[in-house]
């Protein structure tokens, strides 16, 4: 059976997974057609050691000891031939071509790319950068891009850097870039899917209700009364406020100054809005004193209508500010990423993230993927996944590709072996390391539902 195990820490998930491998071997599954994917090298080594020690113990155990162990493991009565087969398993695993595959997801992806480098668009003898070297090269690329932008103040990247640095310290800017680059698979996918950075930026603007290339100055100009009737109403409100208290008089002066200006500026706009809104953008509780409002009942309606209009515009300005900062950060980060990618290309190297991303890209190619999957498909009958809650979306997509043929029907599942092909995963959403390698606990739940349906 294909099984999905979700259980708390310390409840024995890894032991269940190890026992599953032993049961598969006892049932006659070929060792080299069992693939165990774990989260860390330490976990892979631990599982391999557990299996090897158990198998070695079987080869030396007495009939009674072995019978007790196999009965406990299999849950059924054990025959003499079962004992003989269990004793031979240790040698069978050792002699099997490729042996039992217990790997990290990165190790497995590396083995695929080593087999199909040209199909993946990689040099045949590529090097895999360790995490420390990759970080150092990424920082070097970041520093190089920032240095070039400082020397060329008119460049698009220099403008992006200026946009961000006006709101954050140099350290914060570096941290922001590092954070965004940690999600570079998403950035690359988004940019490629829409046809470039500019297209991505326009989509963001559209999502926030902004027009193409709309600027802060253009938005502020919308506050200037567009007709004589609107201007006349605001003038009437200003005259009424001028007859009120000192706070009313200040508001009157702000409104009059705004109406008399020739060209609106950020400073004038901010001063004008202070007559209607708080610093947080909320409408003032008291737009005018009661003595002013009693003069003419329409004054309150005029002031509240203008306050509402300004509130709406403030939200639009916030959206524009958000888009401008996001565009700047993406452009700057993508420039760093391209510099980093170029360095890797020159040195024929890839990093750990590339192992996942390139493998996924390989399995997504319409003409090449079927051939790769056919070659891999012949080598996997049983897929086991440990610590599944720490798998990120791209890793799940790879696993999904590997298991596509598992559930294509009984006939398809028996092409390579007489036994049905299975998936066995263990994990616990509560233990997910959310920030580490972009682990996505929701994907754990989604994949469980997906496999159940299939």
Coordinates of C-alpha atoms in Angstrom, one line a residue:
X1 CA 0.0 0.0 0.0
X2 CA 1.0 3.6 -0.5
X3 CA 0.9 5.3 3.0
X4 CA 1.2 8.8 4.3
X5 CA 2.2 9.0 8.0
X6 CA 1.8 12.2 10.0
X7 CA 2.9 11.7 13.6
X8 CA 4.4 13.8 16.4
X9 CA 8.1 14.0 17.4
X10 CA 9.6 11.0 19.1
X11 CA 6.7 8.7 18.0
X12 CA 9.0 6.6 15.8
X13 CA 8.5 7.9 12.3
X14 CA 12.0 7.1 11.1
X15 CA 11.8 3.6 12.6
X16 CA 8.5 3.0 10.8
X17 CA 10.3 4.1 7.6
X18 CA 13.2 1.8 8.2
X19 CA 10.9 -1.1 9.0
X20 CA 9.1 -0.4 5.7
X21 CA 12.4 -0.8 3.8
X22 CA 13.1 -4.1 5.5
X23 CA 9.6 -5.4 4.7
X24 CA 10.0 -4.4 1.1
X25 CA 13.3 -6.3 0.9
X26 CA 11.8 -9.4 2.6
X27 CA 8.9 -9.3 0.1
X28 CA 11.5 -9.6 -2.8
X29 CA 11.7 -5.9 -3.8
X30 CA 15.1 -5.2 -5.6
X31 CA 17.3 -3.0 -3.4
X32 CA 18.3 -0.8 -6.3
X33 CA 14.7 0.0 -7.1
X34 CA 14.0 1.3 -3.6
X35 CA 14.6 5.1 -3.2
X36 CA 14.7 6.7 0.3
X37 CA 14.8 10.5 0.3
X38 CA 15.8 12.1 3.5
X39 CA 16.2 15.8 4.5
X40 CA 19.8 15.8 5.7
X41 CA 23.0 13.8 5.1
X42 CA 23.0 12.9 8.8
X43 CA 19.5 11.4 8.5
X44 CA 20.5 9.5 5.4
X45 CA 23.6 8.1 7.1
X46 CA 21.5 7.1 10.2
X47 CA 18.9 5.3 8.1
X48 CA 21.6 3.4 6.1
X49 CA 23.3 2.4 9.3
X50 CA 20.1 1.2 10.9
X51 CA 19.2 -1.0 7.8
X52 CA 22.7 -2.4 7.4
X53 CA 23.0 -3.3 11.1
X54 CA 19.6 -5.0 11.1
X55 CA 20.5 -7.0 7.9
X56 CA 23.9 -7.9 9.3
X57 CA 22.3 -9.0 12.5
X58 CA 19.9 -11.3 10.6
X59 CA 22.8 -13.0 8.8
X60 CA 24.3 -14.0 12.2
X61 CA 21.2 -14.6 14.3
X62 CA 20.0 -18.0 15.5
X63 CA 16.8 -19.4 14.0
X64 CA 14.8 -18.6 17.1
X65 CA 16.1 -15.0 17.3
X66 CA 15.5 -14.4 13.6
X67 CA 12.1 -15.9 13.7
X68 CA 11.0 -13.7 16.6
X69 CA 12.3 -10.6 14.8
X70 CA 10.7 -11.4 11.5
X71 CA 7.4 -12.3 13.1
X72 CA 7.4 -9.0 14.9
X73 CA 8.4 -7.1 11.8
X74 CA 6.0 -8.8 9.3
X75 CA 3.1 -9.5 11.6
X76 CA 2.7 -13.0 10.1
X77 CA 4.0 -16.5 10.7
X78 CA 7.5 -17.1 9.4
X79 CA 8.5 -20.2 7.2
X80 CA 11.9 -21.8 7.0
X81 CA 12.5 -20.3 3.5
X82 CA 11.8 -16.8 5.0
X83 CA 14.7 -17.3 7.4
X84 CA 17.1 -18.4 4.6
X85 CA 16.0 -15.4 2.5
X86 CA 16.5 -12.9 5.4
X87 CA 20.0 -14.2 6.0
X88 CA 20.9 -13.7 2.3
X89 CA 19.5 -10.1 2.2
X90 CA 22.7 -8.5 3.6
X91 CA 24.8 -9.9 0.8
X92 CA 22.0 -9.2 -1.7
X93 CA 22.0 -5.5 -0.9
X94 CA 25.8 -5.3 -1.0
X95 CA 25.9 -7.1 -4.4
X96 CA 23.0 -5.1 -5.9
X97 CA 24.1 -2.7 -8.7
X98 CA 24.0 0.8 -7.1
X99 CA 22.9 -0.8 -3.8
X100 CA 20.1 0.5 -1.7
X101 CA 19.5 4.2 -2.5
X102 CA 19.2 6.3 0.7
X103 CA 19.9 9.9 -0.3
X104 CA 19.1 13.5 0.4
X105 CA 16.8 15.2 -2.2
X106 CA 19.9 17.3 -3.2
X107 CA 22.0 14.2 -3.6
X108 CA 19.3 12.5 -5.7
X109 CA 19.0 15.6 -7.9
X110 CA 22.8 15.7 -8.4
X111 CA 22.8 12.0 -9.5
X112 CA 20.0 12.9 -12.1
X113 CA 21.9 15.9 -13.4
X114 CA 25.1 13.8 -13.6
X115 CA 23.3 11.3 -15.8
X116 CA 21.6 14.0 -18.0
X117 CA 23.8 17.1 -18.0
X118 CA 23.4 18.1 -21.6
X119 CA 19.6 17.6 -21.4
X120 CA 19.6 19.9 -18.4
X121 CA 21.8 22.5 -20.2
X122 CA 24.8 22.0 -17.9
X123 CA 28.4 21.3 -18.7
X124 CA 29.2 17.5 -18.3
X125 CA 31.8 18.1 -15.6
X126 CA 30.0 20.7 -13.5
X127 CA 31.0 21.4 -9.9
X128 CA 28.6 21.7 -7.0
X129 CA 29.4 24.7 -4.8
X130 CA 29.2 24.1 -1.0
X131 CA 26.8 26.4 0.9
X132 CA 29.6 28.6 2.2
X133 CA 31.2 29.2 -1.2
X134 CA 27.9 29.9 -2.8
X135 CA 27.1 32.5 -0.1
X136 CA 30.5 34.2 -0.6
X137 CA 30.0 34.4 -4.3
X138 CA 26.6 35.8 -3.9
X139 CA 27.9 38.5 -1.6
X140 CA 30.6 39.3 -4.1
X141 CA 28.1 39.6 -6.9
X142 CA 25.9 41.9 -4.6
X143 CA 28.9 44.1 -3.7
X144 CA 29.9 44.3 -7.4
X145 CA 26.5 45.4 -8.6
X146 CA 26.1 48.0 -5.8
X147 CA 29.6 49.3 -6.6
X148 CA 28.9 49.7 -10.3
X149 CA 25.6 51.4 -9.6
X150 CA 27.3 54.0 -7.3
X151 CA 29.8 54.8 -10.1
X152 CA 27.0 55.2 -12.7
X153 CA 24.4 57.3 -11.0
X154 CA 22.2 57.5 -14.2
X155 CA 21.7 53.8 -14.5
X156 CA 18.4 52.0 -13.8
X157 CA 20.1 50.0 -11.0
X158 CA 21.5 53.2 -9.4
X159 CA 17.9 54.6 -9.3
X160 CA 16.7 51.4 -7.7
X161 CA 19.4 51.5 -5.1
X162 CA 18.6 55.2 -4.4
X163 CA 14.9 54.3 -4.0
X164 CA 15.6 51.6 -1.4
X165 CA 18.5 53.4 0.4
X166 CA 16.4 56.5 1.0
X167 CA 14.2 54.3 3.3
X168 CA 16.7 51.9 4.8
X169 CA 20.2 51.7 6.1
X170 CA 23.0 50.0 4.0
X171 CA 22.8 47.0 6.3
X172 CA 19.1 46.7 5.9
X173 CA 19.4 47.0 2.1
X174 CA 21.9 44.1 2.1
X175 CA 19.6 42.0 4.3
X176 CA 16.6 42.7 2.1
X177 CA 18.6 41.6 -1.0
X178 CA 19.8 38.5 0.8
X179 CA 16.2 37.7 1.9
X180 CA 14.9 38.1 -1.6
X181 CA 17.7 36.1 -3.2
X182 CA 16.9 33.2 -0.8
X183 CA 13.6 32.9 -2.8
X184 CA 15.4 33.2 -6.1
X185 CA 13.7 30.1 -7.6
X186 CA 10.4 32.0 -7.2
X187 CA 11.9 35.2 -8.7
X188 CA 13.4 33.4 -11.7
X189 CA 10.1 31.5 -12.3
X190 CA 8.0 34.7 -12.1
X191 CA 10.3 36.7 -14.4
X192 CA 10.5 34.0 -17.0
X193 CA 6.8 33.2 -16.9
X194 CA 5.7 36.7 -17.7
X195 CA 8.5 37.7 -20.1
X196 CA 10.8 39.9 -18.0
X197 CA 11.2 42.3 -15.1
X198 CA 9.2 45.1 -16.7
X199 CA 6.3 42.8 -17.4
X200 CA 6.3 41.6 -13.8
X201 CA 6.4 45.2 -12.6
X202 CA 3.4 46.1 -14.7
X203 CA 1.4 43.1 -13.4
X204 CA 2.1 44.3 -9.8
X205 CA 0.8 47.8 -10.7
X206 CA -2.3 46.4 -12.3
X207 CA -3.0 44.2 -9.2
X208 CA -2.9 47.3 -7.0
X209 CA -5.1 49.4 -9.3
X210 CA -2.3 51.6 -10.7
X211 CA -1.9 52.8 -14.2
X212 CA 1.2 52.1 -16.2
X213 CA 4.1 54.5 -15.3
X214 CA 1.8 56.5 -13.0
X215 CA 3.8 58.8 -10.7
X216 CA 3.3 60.4 -7.3
X217 CA 3.2 63.9 -8.9
X218 CA 0.4 62.8 -11.3
X219 CA -1.6 61.4 -8.5
X220 CA -1.3 64.6 -6.4
X221 CA -2.4 66.7 -9.3
X222 CA -5.7 64.8 -9.1
X223 CA -6.4 66.6 -5.7
X224 CA -6.5 70.0 -7.4
X225 CA -10.2 70.8 -8.0
X226 CA -11.1 70.0 -11.6
X227 CA -14.0 72.4 -12.0
X228 CA -15.0 75.9 -10.9
X229 CA -17.9 74.4 -8.9
X230 CA -15.5 72.2 -6.8
X231 CA -13.2 75.1 -6.2
X232 CA -16.1 77.3 -5.3
X233 CA -17.3 74.8 -2.6
X234 CA -13.9 74.5 -1.0
X235 CA -13.5 78.3 -1.0
X236 CA -16.9 78.6 0.7
X237 CA -15.7 76.1 3.3
X238 CA -12.4 78.0 3.8
X239 CA -14.3 81.3 4.3
X240 CA -16.6 79.6 6.9
X241 CA -13.6 78.1 8.8
X242 CA -11.9 81.6 8.8
X243 CA -14.7 82.8 11.1
X244 CA -14.2 80.0 13.6
X245 CA -11.7 79.1 16.3
X246 CA -7.9 79.2 16.0
X247 CA -7.8 75.6 14.8
X248 CA -10.5 76.4 12.2
X249 CA -8.5 79.4 11.0
X250 CA -5.4 77.2 10.5
X251 CA -7.4 74.8 8.4
X252 CA -8.8 77.7 6.4
X253 CA -5.3 79.0 5.6
X254 CA -4.2 75.5 4.5
X255 CA -7.2 75.1 2.1
X256 CA -6.7 78.6 0.7
X257 CA -3.0 78.1 0.1
X258 CA -3.7 74.9 -1.7
X259 CA -6.3 76.5 -4.0
X260 CA -4.1 79.4 -4.9
X261 CA -1.0 77.4 -5.7
X262 CA 0.2 77.2 -9.3
X263 CA 1.9 73.8 -9.2
X264 CA 1.2 71.2 -6.5
X265 CA 4.2 69.8 -4.6
X266 CA 4.6 67.0 -2.1
X267 CA 5.0 69.5 0.7
X268 CA 1.9 71.5 -0.2
X269 CA -0.1 68.3 -0.6
X270 CA 1.0 67.0 2.9
X271 CA 0.1 70.4 4.4
X272 CA -3.3 70.4 2.7
X273 CA -4.2 66.8 3.8
X274 CA -3.4 67.7 7.4
X275 CA -6.5 69.8 7.4
X276 CA -8.6 66.7 6.8
X277 CA -6.6 63.6 7.9
X278 CA -4.4 62.4 10.8
X279 CA -0.8 61.4 10.1
X280 CA -2.0 57.8 9.9
X281 CA -4.4 58.7 7.1
X282 CA -7.6 58.6 9.1
X283 CA -10.3 61.3 8.9
X284 CA -10.1 63.9 11.7
X285 CA -12.7 63.3 14.4
X286 CA -13.6 67.0 14.1
X287 CA -13.3 68.6 10.7
X288 CA -14.6 71.9 12.1
X289 CA -16.0 73.3 15.3
X290 CA -19.7 73.4 16.0
X291 CA -19.8 77.2 15.6
X292 CA -18.6 76.9 12.0
X293 CA -20.9 74.0 11.1
X294 CA -24.0 75.9 12.5
X295 CA -23.4 78.7 10.0
X296 CA -24.1 76.4 7.0
X297 CA -25.1 72.8 7.2
X298 CA -23.5 72.1 3.8
X299 CA -20.0 72.9 5.2
X300 CA -19.7 69.5 6.9
X301 CA -20.7 67.7 3.7
X302 CA -18.1 69.6 1.7
X303 CA -15.3 68.9 4.2
X304 CA -16.2 65.2 4.8
X305 CA -16.5 64.6 1.0
X306 CA -13.0 66.1 0.5
X307 CA -11.6 64.1 3.4
X308 CA -12.9 60.9 1.9
X309 CA -11.4 61.8 -1.5
X310 CA -8.1 62.4 0.1
X311 CA -8.3 59.2 2.1
X312 CA -8.8 57.2 -1.1
X313 CA -5.8 59.0 -2.7
X314 CA -3.6 58.3 0.3
X315 CA -4.3 54.6 -0.2
X316 CA -3.4 54.9 -3.9
X317 CA -0.2 56.7 -2.9
X318 CA 0.7 54.0 -0.5
X319 CA 0.2 51.4 -3.2
X320 CA 2.4 53.4 -5.5
X321 CA 5.1 53.7 -2.8
X322 CA 4.9 49.9 -2.3
X323 CA 5.2 49.2 -6.0
X324 CA 8.1 51.6 -6.4
X325 CA 10.0 50.0 -3.5
X326 CA 9.2 46.5 -4.6
X327 CA 10.2 47.2 -8.2
X328 CA 13.5 48.7 -7.1
X329 CA 14.3 45.7 -4.8
X330 CA 13.4 43.2 -7.5
X331 CA 15.5 45.0 -10.2
X332 CA 18.5 45.3 -7.8
X333 CA 18.2 41.7 -6.6
X334 CA 17.7 40.3 -10.1
X335 CA 20.8 42.2 -11.3
X336 CA 22.8 40.6 -8.4
X337 CA 21.4 37.2 -9.4
X338 CA 22.4 37.6 -13.0
X339 CA 25.9 38.6 -12.0
X340 CA 26.0 35.5 -9.7
X341 CA 24.7 33.2 -12.4
X342 CA 27.3 34.6 -14.9
X343 CA 30.1 33.8 -12.4
X344 CA 28.8 30.2 -12.0
X345 CA 28.5 29.8 -15.8
X346 CA 32.1 30.9 -16.3
X347 CA 33.3 28.5 -13.6
X348 CA 31.0 25.6 -14.8
X349 CA 29.5 25.4 -11.3
X350 CA 26.0 25.2 -9.7
X351 CA 24.8 25.5 -6.1
X352 CA 22.4 23.5 -4.0
X353 CA 19.3 25.5 -5.1
X354 CA 20.3 24.9 -8.7
X355 CA 20.3 21.1 -8.1
X356 CA 16.6 21.4 -7.3
X357 CA 15.7 24.0 -9.8
X358 CA 17.6 22.5 -12.7
X359 CA 16.2 19.0 -12.0
X360 CA 12.7 20.4 -11.9
X361 CA 13.3 22.3 -15.2
X362 CA 14.6 19.1 -16.7
X363 CA 11.5 17.2 -15.8
X364 CA 9.3 20.0 -17.1
X365 CA 10.8 20.0 -20.7
X366 CA 8.1 18.5 -23.0
X367 CA 10.4 16.7 -25.4
X368 CA 13.2 15.6 -23.0
X369 CA 11.3 14.9 -19.8
X370 CA 9.5 11.7 -21.0
X371 CA 12.9 10.2 -21.9
X372 CA 14.5 11.1 -18.6
X373 CA 11.5 9.8 -16.7
X374 CA 11.5 6.6 -18.7
X375 CA 15.1 6.0 -17.7
X376 CA 14.5 6.9 -14.1
X377 CA 11.1 5.1 -14.0
X378 CA 12.8 1.8 -14.7
X379 CA 14.9 2.3 -11.6
X380 CA 12.3 3.2 -8.9
X381 CA 9.5 0.9 -7.7
X382 CA 9.2 2.2 -4.1
X383 CA 9.7 5.8 -3.0
X384 CA 10.1 6.6 0.7
X385 CA 10.3 10.1 2.1
X386 CA 11.5 11.0 5.5
X387 CA 10.9 14.3 7.3
X388 CA 8.5 15.2 4.5
X389 CA 7.3 18.4 6.3
X390 CA 10.6 20.1 5.5
X391 CA 10.3 19.6 1.8
X392 CA 9.8 22.8 -0.3
X393 CA 7.4 23.3 -3.2
X394 CA 10.0 22.7 -5.9
X395 CA 11.2 19.5 -4.2
X396 CA 7.6 18.3 -4.1
X397 CA 7.2 19.0 -7.8
X398 CA 10.2 16.7 -8.5
X399 CA 8.7 14.0 -6.3
X400 CA 5.3 14.5 -8.1
X401 CA 7.0 14.0 -11.4
X402 CA 8.8 10.8 -10.2
X403 CA 5.5 9.3 -9.1
X404 CA 3.4 10.3 -12.1
X405 CA 3.6 6.7 -13.5
X406 CA 3.0 5.1 -10.2
X407 CA -0.7 5.9 -10.3
X408 CA -1.4 5.7 -14.1
X409 CA -3.3 2.4 -13.6
X410 CA -2.6 -1.2 -12.6
X411 CA -1.1 -2.0 -15.9
X412 CA 1.2 1.0 -16.0
X413 CA 2.3 0.3 -12.4
X414 CA 3.4 -3.2 -13.3
X415 CA 5.5 -2.4 -16.4
X416 CA 8.8 -3.0 -14.7
X417 CA 8.0 -5.3 -11.8
X418 CA 5.4 -7.8 -10.7
X419 CA 4.8 -5.8 -7.5
X420 CA 2.7 -2.7 -7.3
X421 CA 4.8 0.5 -6.9
X422 CA 4.3 2.5 -3.8
X423 CA 4.9 5.8 -2.0
X424 CA 5.6 5.9 1.7
X425 CA 6.1 9.3 3.4
X426 CA 6.5 10.3 7.1
X427 CA 6.4 13.7 8.6
X428 CA 4.9 16.1 11.1
X429 CA 3.7 19.6 10.1
X430 CA 4.3 20.9 13.7
X431 CA 8.0 20.1 13.3
X432 CA 8.5 22.0 10.0
X433 CA 11.6 24.3 9.9
X434 CA 9.6 27.1 8.2
X435 CA 12.5 29.4 7.4
X436 CA 15.0 26.7 6.4
X437 CA 15.4 26.0 2.7
X438 CA 11.9 27.4 2.2
X439 CA 10.1 24.4 3.8
X440 CA 6.4 24.7 3.1
X441 CA 4.2 22.7 5.6
X442 CA 1.1 23.4 3.5
X443 CA 2.7 21.5 0.6
X444 CA 3.0 18.5 2.9
X445 CA -0.8 18.6 3.4
X446 CA -1.5 19.3 -0.3
X447 CA 0.7 16.5 -1.5
X448 CA -0.9 14.1 0.9
X449 CA -4.4 15.0 -0.5
X450 CA -3.1 14.8 -4.1
X451 CA -1.6 11.4 -3.7
X452 CA -4.7 10.1 -1.9
X453 CA -6.9 11.2 -4.8
X454 CA -4.5 9.6 -7.4

